[in-house]
mmCIF file of C-alpha atoms in Angstrom:
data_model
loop_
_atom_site.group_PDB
_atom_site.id
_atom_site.type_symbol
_atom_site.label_atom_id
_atom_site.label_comp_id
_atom_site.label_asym_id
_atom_site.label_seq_id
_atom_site.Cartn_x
_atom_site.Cartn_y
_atom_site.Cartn_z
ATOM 1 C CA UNK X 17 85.480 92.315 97.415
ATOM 2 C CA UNK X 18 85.977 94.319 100.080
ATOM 3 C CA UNK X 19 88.953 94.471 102.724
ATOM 4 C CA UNK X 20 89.691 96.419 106.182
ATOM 5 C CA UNK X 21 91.587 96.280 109.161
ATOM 6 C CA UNK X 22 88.861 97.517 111.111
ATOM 7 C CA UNK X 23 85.677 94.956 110.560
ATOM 8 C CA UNK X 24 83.239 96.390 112.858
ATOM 9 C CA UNK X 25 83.467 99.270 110.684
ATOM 10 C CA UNK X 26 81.881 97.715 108.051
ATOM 11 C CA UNK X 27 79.087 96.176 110.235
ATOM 12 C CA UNK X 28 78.431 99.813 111.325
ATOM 13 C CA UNK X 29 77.816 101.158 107.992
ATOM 14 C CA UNK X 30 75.774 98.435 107.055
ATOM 15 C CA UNK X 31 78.481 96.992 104.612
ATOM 16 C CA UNK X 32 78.262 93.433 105.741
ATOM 17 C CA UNK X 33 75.029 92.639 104.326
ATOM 18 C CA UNK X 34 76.306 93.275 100.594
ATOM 19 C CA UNK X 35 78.899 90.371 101.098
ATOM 20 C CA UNK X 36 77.817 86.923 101.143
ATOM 21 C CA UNK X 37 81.592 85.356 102.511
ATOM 22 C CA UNK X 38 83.609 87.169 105.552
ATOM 23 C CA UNK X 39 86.879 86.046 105.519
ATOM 24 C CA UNK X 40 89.381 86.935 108.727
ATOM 25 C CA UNK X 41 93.107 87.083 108.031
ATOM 26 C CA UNK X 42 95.479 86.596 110.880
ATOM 27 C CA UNK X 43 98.750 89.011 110.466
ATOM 28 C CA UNK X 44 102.238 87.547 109.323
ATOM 29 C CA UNK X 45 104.163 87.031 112.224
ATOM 30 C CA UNK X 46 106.432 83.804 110.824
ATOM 31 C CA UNK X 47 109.633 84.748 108.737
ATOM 32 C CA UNK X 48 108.425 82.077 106.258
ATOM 33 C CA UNK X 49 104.935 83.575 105.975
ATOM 34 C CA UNK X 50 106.330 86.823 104.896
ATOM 35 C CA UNK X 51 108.962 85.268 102.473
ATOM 36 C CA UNK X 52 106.084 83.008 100.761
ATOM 37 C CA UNK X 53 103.987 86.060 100.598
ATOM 38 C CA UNK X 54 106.511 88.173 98.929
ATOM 39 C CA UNK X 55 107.851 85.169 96.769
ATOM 40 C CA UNK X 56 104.482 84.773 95.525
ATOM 41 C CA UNK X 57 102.881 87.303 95.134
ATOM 42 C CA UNK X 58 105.027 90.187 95.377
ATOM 43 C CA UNK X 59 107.362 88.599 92.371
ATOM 44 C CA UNK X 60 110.686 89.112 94.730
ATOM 45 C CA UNK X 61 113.321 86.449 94.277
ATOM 46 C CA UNK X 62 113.327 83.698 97.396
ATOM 47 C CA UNK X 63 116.946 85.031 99.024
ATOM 48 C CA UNK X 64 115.730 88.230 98.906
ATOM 49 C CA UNK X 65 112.274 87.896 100.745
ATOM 50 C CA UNK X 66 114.041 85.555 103.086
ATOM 51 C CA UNK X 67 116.698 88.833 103.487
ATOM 52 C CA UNK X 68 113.477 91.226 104.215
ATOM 53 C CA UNK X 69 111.574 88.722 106.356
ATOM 54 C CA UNK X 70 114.649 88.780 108.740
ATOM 55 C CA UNK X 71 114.033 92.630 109.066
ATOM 56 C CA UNK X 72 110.973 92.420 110.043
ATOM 57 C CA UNK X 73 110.556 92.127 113.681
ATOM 58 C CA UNK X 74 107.355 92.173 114.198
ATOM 59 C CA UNK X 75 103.397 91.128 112.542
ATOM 60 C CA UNK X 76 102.264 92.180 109.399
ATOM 61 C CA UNK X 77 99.509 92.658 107.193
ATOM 62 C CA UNK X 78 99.337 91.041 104.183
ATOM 63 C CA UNK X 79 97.952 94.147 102.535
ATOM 64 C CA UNK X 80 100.341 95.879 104.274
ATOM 65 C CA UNK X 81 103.126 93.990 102.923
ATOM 66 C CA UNK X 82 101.960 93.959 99.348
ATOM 67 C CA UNK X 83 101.203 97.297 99.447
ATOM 68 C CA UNK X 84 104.883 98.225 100.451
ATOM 69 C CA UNK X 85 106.027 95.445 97.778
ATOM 70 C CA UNK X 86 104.622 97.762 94.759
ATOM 71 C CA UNK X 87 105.826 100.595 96.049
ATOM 72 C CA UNK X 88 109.326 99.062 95.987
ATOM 73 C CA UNK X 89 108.460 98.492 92.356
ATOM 74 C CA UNK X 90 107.283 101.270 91.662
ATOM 75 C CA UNK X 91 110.400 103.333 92.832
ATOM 76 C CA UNK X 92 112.735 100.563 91.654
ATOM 77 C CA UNK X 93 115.744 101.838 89.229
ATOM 78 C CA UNK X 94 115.221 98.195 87.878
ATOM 79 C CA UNK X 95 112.624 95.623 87.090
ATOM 80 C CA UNK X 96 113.723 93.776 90.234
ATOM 81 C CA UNK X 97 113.291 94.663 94.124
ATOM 82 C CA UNK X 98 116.490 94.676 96.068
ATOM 83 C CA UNK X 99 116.239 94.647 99.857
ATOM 84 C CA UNK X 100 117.773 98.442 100.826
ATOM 85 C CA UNK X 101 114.935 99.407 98.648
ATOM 86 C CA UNK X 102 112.387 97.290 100.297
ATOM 87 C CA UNK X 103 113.268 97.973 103.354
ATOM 88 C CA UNK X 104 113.489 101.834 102.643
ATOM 89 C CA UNK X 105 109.856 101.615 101.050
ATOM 90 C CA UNK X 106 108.779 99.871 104.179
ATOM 91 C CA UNK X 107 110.252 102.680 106.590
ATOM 92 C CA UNK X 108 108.600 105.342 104.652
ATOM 93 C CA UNK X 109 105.179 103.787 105.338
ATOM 94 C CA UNK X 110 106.425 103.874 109.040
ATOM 95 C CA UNK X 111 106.653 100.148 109.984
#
């Protein structure tokens, strides 16, 4: 598997031909997109990913998002991700 946000850089190294599948994914730019992402797969309750979807104002990654997601786990004082935190996580990335 490989992933990027910049495909042609992967055709200009000569990547592509090692994959057999090429798969484009559009960024989240729907409030419910980002709170089923983060419900999912980022294990954060439904009122609270519907709290940090209406803080984010504008598209996302998914990568992005999950990436921001474990980092709000990782610097968690508990097992569970509370928005402030989130949100803090996802300003130090600078979104």
């Amino acid at each position: 598997i490989g992933t990027t946000s910049v495909p042609h850089v992967m055709e200009d190294l000569g990547l592509m031909q090692a994959f057999s599948l090429s798969q484009s994914v559009n960024l989240l730019q729907d409030s419910s997109e980002i709170v089923e992402v983060l419900n999912a797969a980022g294990g954060i309750s439904l009122a609270d990913a519907k709290a940090i979807a209406n803080s984010i104002n504008k598209p996302i990654g998914i990568k992005h998002l999950l990436m921001v997601a474990e980092m709000a786990q990782q610097t968690s004082d508990s097992d569970k991700v509370g928005v402030s935190n989130f949100l803090e996580c996802l300003h130090t990335v600078g979104y």
